[in-house]
Tab-separated table of C-alpha atoms in Angstrom:
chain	number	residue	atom	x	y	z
A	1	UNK	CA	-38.559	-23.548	21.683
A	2	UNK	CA	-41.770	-22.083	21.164
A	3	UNK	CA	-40.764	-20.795	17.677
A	4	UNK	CA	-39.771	-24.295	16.657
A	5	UNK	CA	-43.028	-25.804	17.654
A	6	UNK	CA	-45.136	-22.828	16.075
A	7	UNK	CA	-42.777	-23.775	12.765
A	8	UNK	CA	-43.891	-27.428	13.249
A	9	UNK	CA	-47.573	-26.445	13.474
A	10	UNK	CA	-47.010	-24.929	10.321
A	11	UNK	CA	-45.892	-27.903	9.032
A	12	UNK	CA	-48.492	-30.120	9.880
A	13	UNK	CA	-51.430	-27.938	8.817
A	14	UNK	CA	-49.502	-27.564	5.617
A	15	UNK	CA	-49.177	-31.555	4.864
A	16	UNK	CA	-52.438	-32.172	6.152
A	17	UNK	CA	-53.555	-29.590	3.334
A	18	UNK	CA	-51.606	-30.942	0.861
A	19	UNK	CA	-52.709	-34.614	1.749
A	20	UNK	CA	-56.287	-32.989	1.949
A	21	UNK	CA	-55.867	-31.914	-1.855
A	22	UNK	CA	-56.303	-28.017	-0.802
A	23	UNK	CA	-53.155	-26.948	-1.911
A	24	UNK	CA	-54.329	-28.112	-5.819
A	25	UNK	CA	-56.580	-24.712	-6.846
A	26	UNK	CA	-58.111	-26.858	-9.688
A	27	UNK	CA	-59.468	-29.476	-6.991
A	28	UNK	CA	-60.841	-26.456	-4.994
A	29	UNK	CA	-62.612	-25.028	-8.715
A	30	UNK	CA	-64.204	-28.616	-8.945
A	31	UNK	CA	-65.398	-28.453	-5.783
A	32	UNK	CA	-67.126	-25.253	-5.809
A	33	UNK	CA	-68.430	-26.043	-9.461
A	34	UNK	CA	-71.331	-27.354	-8.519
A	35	UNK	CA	-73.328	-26.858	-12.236
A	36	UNK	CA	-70.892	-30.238	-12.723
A	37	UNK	CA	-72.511	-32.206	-10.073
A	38	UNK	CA	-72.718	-35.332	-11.792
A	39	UNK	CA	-69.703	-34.821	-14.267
A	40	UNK	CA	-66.517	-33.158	-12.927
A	41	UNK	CA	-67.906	-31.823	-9.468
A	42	UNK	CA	-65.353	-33.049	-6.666
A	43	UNK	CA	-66.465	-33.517	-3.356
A	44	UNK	CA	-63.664	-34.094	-1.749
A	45	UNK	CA	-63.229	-30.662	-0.072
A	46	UNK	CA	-66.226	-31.574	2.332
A	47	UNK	CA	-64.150	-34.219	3.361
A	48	UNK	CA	-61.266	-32.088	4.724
A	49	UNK	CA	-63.496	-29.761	5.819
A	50	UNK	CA	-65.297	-32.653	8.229
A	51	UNK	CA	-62.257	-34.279	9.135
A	52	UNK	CA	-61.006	-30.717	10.291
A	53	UNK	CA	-63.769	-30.031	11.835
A	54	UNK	CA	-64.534	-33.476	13.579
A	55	UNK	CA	-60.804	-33.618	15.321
A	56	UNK	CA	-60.890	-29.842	16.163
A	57	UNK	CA	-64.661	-29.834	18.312
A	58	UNK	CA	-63.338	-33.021	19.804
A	59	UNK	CA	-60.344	-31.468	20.663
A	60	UNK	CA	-61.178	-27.840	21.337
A	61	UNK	CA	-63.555	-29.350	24.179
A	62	UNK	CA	-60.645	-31.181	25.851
A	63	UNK	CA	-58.156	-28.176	25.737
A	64	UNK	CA	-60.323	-25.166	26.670
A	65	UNK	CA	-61.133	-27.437	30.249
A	66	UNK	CA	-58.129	-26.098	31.194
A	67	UNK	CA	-57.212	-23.367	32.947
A	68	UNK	CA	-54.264	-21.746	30.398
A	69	UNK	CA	-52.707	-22.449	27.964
A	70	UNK	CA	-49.322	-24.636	28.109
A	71	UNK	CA	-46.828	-21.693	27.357
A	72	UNK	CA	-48.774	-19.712	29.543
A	73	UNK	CA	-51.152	-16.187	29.030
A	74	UNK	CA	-55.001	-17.030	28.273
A	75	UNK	CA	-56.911	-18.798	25.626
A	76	UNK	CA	-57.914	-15.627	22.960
A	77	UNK	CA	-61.602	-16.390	21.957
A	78	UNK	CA	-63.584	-13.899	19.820
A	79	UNK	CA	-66.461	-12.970	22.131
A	80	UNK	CA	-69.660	-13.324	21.198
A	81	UNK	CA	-70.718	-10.811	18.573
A	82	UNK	CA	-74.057	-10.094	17.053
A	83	UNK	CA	-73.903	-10.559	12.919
A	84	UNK	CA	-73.061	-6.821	11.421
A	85	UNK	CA	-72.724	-6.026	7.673
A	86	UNK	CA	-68.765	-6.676	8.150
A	87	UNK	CA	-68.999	-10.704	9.050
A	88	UNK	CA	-71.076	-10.678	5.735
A	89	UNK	CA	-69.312	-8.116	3.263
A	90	UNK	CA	-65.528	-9.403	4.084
A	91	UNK	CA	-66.362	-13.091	3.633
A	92	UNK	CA	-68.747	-12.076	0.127
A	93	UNK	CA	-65.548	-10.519	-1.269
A	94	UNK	CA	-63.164	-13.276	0.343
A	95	UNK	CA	-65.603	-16.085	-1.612
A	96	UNK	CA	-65.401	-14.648	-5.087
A	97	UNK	CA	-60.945	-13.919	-4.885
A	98	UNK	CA	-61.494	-17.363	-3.450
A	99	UNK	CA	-63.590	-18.549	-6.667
A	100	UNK	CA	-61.376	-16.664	-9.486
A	101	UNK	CA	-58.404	-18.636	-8.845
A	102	UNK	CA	-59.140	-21.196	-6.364
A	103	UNK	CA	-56.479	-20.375	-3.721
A	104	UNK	CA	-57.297	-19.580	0.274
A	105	UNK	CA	-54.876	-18.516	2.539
A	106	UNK	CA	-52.771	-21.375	3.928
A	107	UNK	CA	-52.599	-23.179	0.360
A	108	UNK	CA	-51.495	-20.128	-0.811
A	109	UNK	CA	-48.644	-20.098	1.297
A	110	UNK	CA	-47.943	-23.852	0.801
A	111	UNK	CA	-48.290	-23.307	-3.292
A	112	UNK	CA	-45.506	-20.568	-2.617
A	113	UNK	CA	-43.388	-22.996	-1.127
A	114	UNK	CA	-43.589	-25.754	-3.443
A	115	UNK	CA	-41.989	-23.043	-5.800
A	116	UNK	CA	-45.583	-21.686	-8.371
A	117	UNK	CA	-44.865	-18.387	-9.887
A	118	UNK	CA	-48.534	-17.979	-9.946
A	119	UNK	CA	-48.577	-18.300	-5.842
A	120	UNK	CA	-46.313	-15.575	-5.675
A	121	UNK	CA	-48.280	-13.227	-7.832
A	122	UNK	CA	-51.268	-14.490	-5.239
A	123	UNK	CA	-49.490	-13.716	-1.985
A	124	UNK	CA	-48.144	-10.658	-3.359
A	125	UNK	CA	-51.235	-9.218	-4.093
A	126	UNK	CA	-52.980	-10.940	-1.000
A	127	UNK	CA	-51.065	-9.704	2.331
A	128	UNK	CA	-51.299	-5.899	0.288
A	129	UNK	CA	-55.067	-6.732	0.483
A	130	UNK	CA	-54.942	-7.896	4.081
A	131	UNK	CA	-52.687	-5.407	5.323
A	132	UNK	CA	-54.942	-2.536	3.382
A	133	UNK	CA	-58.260	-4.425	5.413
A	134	UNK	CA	-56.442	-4.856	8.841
A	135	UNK	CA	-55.079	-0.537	8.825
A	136	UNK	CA	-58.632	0.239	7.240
A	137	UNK	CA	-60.206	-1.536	10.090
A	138	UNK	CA	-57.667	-0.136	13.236
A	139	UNK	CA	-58.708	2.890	11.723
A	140	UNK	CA	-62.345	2.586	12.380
A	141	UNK	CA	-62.040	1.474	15.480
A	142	UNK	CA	-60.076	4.627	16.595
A	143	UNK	CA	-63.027	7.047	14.709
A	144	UNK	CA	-65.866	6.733	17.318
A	145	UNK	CA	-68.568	5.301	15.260
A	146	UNK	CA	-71.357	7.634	14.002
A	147	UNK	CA	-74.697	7.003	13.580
B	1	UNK	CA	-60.383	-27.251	-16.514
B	2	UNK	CA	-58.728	-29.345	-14.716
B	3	UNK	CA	-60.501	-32.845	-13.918
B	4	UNK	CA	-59.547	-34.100	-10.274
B	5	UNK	CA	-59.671	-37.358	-8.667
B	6	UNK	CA	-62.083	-37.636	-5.882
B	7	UNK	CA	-60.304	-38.673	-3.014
B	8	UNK	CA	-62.460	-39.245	0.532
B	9	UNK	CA	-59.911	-40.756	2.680
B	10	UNK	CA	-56.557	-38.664	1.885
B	11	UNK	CA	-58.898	-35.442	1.852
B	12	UNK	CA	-60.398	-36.867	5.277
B	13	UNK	CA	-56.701	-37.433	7.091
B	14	UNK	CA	-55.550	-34.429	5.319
B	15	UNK	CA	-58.421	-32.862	7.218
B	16	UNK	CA	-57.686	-34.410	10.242
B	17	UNK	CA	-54.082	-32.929	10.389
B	18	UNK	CA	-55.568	-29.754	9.712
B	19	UNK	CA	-57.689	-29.827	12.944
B	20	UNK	CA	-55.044	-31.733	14.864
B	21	UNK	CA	-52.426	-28.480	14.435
B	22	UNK	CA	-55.265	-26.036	15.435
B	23	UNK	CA	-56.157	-28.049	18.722
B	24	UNK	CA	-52.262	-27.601	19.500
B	25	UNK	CA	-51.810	-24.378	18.604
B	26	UNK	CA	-54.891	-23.760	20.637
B	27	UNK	CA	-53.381	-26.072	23.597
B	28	UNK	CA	-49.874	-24.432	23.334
B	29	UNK	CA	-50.681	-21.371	22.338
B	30	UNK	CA	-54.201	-20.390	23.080
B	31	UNK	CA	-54.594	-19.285	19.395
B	32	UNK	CA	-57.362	-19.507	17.096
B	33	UNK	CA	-55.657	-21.054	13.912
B	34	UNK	CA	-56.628	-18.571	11.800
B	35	UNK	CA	-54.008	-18.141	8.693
B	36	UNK	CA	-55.353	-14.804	8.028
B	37	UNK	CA	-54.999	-13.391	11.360
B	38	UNK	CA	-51.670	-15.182	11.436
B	39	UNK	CA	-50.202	-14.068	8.443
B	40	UNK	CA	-51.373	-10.093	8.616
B	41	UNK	CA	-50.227	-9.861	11.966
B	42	UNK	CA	-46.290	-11.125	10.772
B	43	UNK	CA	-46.531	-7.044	9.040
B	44	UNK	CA	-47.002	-3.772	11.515
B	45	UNK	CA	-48.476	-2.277	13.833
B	46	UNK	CA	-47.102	-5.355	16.489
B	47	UNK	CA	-49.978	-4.986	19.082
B	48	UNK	CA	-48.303	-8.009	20.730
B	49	UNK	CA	-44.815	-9.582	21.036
B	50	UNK	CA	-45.709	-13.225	18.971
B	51	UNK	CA	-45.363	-12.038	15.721
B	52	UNK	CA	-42.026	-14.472	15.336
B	53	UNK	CA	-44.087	-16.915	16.480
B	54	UNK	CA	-46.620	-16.124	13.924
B	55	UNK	CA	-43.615	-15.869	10.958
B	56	UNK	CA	-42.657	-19.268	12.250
B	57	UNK	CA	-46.185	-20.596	11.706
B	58	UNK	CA	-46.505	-18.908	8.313
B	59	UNK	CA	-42.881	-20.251	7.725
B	60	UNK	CA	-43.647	-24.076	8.435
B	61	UNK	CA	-46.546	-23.565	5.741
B	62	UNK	CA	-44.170	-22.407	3.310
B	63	UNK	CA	-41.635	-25.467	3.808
B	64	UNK	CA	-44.591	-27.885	4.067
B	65	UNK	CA	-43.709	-29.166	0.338
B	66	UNK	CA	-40.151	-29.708	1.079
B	67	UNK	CA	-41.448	-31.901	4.015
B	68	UNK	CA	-44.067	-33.880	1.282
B	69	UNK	CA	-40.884	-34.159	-1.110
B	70	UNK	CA	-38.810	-35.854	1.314
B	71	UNK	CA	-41.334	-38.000	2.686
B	72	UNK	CA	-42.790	-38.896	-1.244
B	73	UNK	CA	-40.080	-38.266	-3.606
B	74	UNK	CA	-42.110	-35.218	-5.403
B	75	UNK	CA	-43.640	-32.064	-5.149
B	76	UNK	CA	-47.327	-31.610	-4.747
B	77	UNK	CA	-49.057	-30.212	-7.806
B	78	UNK	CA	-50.912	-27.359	-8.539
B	79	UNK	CA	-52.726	-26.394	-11.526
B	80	UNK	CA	-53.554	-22.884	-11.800
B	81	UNK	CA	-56.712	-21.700	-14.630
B	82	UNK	CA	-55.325	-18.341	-13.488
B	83	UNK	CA	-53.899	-15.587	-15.528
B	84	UNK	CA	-51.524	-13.021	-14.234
B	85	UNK	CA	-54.419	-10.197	-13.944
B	86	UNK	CA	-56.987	-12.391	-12.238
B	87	UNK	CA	-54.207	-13.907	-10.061
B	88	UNK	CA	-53.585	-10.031	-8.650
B	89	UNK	CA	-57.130	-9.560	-8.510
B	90	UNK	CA	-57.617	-12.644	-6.546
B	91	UNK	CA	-55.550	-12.361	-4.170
B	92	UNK	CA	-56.017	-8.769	-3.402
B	93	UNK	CA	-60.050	-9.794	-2.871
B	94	UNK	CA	-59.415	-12.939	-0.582
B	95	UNK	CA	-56.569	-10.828	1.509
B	96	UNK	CA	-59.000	-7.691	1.860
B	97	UNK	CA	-61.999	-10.039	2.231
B	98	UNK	CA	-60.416	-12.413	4.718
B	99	UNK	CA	-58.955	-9.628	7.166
B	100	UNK	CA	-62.633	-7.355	7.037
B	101	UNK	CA	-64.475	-10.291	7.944
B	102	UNK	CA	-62.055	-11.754	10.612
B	103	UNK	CA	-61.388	-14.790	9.236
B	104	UNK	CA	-61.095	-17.347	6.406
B	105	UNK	CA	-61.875	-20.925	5.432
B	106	UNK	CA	-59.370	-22.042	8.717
B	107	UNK	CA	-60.230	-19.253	11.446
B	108	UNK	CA	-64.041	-19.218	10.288
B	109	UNK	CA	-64.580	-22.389	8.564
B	110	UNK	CA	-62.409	-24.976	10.476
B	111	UNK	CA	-62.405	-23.214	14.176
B	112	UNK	CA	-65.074	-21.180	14.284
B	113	UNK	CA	-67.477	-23.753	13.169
B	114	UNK	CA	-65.712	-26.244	15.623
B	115	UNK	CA	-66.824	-23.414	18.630
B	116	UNK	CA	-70.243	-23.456	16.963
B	117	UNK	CA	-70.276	-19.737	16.343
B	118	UNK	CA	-73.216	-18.487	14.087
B	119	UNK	CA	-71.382	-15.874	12.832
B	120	UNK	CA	-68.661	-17.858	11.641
B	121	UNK	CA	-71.648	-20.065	10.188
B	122	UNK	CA	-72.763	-16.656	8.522
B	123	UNK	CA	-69.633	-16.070	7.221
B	124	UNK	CA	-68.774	-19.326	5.934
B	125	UNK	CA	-72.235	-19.712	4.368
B	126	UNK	CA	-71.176	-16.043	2.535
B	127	UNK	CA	-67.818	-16.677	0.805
B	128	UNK	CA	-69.615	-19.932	-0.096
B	129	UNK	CA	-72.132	-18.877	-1.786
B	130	UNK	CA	-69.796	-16.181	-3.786
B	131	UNK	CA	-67.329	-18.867	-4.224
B	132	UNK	CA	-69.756	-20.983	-5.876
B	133	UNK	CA	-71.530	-17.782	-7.772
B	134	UNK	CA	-67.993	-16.561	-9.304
B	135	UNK	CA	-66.886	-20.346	-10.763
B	136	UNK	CA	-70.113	-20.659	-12.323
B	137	UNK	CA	-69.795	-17.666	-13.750
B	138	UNK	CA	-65.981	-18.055	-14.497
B	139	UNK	CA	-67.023	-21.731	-16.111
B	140	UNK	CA	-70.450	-20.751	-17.373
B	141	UNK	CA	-71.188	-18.046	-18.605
B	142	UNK	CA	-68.171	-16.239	-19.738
């Protein structure tokens, strides 16, 4: 039961992208082209990303009233961190993969599925990259930190 | 380059959905809907017993087109500028980059910003501003 509804999450967030336009890298390019603001440039991206962001405050405030969640365990919320180097270098080098081909995460996975070769080039190449970050990063937190 | 259609109100529901499956998975779940956090955590080390549920999630994304074909009679498009090299090269840089700084455009951009976190903020206003850097360079200059 719970697989099936984390498989119909899955679903949604990958129509809703799809719908949104996010799973087209060319709209993404046109969106983050902003030298073409007046020609080609493509605004539409800051429309998914309010519309995402609009339902999910609204909704985040209802759901994290309650105690647990439904299925039980606890809500996982990052704590509150102070900004280090990492929150800046890991998103500087996520923008410009981002930028060269105009594929995130999720719409990478939905371009997969509606059957690109070039998505599974991307994907290939992007969980080695994420896996490679996430042992770096166990790593470090095993080494006691130096000064 | 591709020209696109601008296109407020599908990209606004579209957006909608999006933050309508992270308030559930949140609600069910308790889970930041994060896709990078999702999807590294389907490979080893398990530190916890939902990575099924995370394959599930990452598998629902993959099937999401056959869902759009059903429902419209066709496959969404994509047009990739892309070559083979920069395709590797991309991908490698937004896996590495997403999993270093915790998050991507969903974990950082949609739910993070939704919590109000300034370091989400930070990170958002990073990849950005080196999103935005490498297509004018990509478009520009080379």
């Amino acid at each position: 039961m719970q697989i099936l509804i984390h498989f119909a999450l899955g679903l949604l967030f990958g129509a809703g992208l799809i719908l949104a336009g996010m799973a087209d890298p060319a709209k993404v390019l046109n969106f983050l082209d902003v030298a073409a603001i007046g020609t080609t440039w493509d605004p539409s991206l800051m429309f998914v990303l309010g519309g995402a962001i609009a339902v999910t405050f609204l909704g985040y405030r209802h759901v994290l009233r309650r105690a647990a969640p439904v299925f039980g365990g606890q809500f996982h919320l990052p704590a509150p961190a102070a900004i280090d180097t990492r929150i800046l270098i890991g998103p500087a080098i996520f923008g410009i993969g981002w930028g060269l081909v105009g594929l995130c995460p999720g719409p990478a996975f939905v371009a997969l599925g509606a059957g690109n070769v070039q998505a599974v080039l991307f994907v290939a190449a992007m969980m080695v990259g994420m896996w490679a970050a996430r042992l770096l990063s166990l790593r470090a937190a095993r080494t006691p930190a130096r000064a | 380059m591709t020209p696109t259609e601008f296109t407020p109100i599908a990209s606004l529901v579209g957006g909608g959905m999006i933050g309508l499956a992270s308030v559930l998975l949140m609600l069910a779940f308790g889970r930041i809907a994060g896709i990078s956090g999702i999807a590294v955590r389907v490979l080893p080390p398990y530190l916890d017993s939902e990575a099924l549920g995370r394959l599930a999630f990452v598998l629902g994304l993959v099937a999401a087109p056959l869902l759009w074909l059903v429902a419209t009679g066709a496959m969404p498009v994509a047009h990739f500028a892309a070559g083979p090299v920069l395709l590797v090269a991309g991908g490698l840089l937004v896996g590495f980059g997403a999993v270093w700084g915790n998050g991507c455009t969903s974990g950082h951009g949609v739910c993070g910003l939704s919590r109000l976190s300034t370091r989400s903020l930070a990170a958002v206003a990073t990849f950005m501003a080196t999103a935005i850097a490498t297509v004018f360079v990509m478009r520009h200059l080379i």
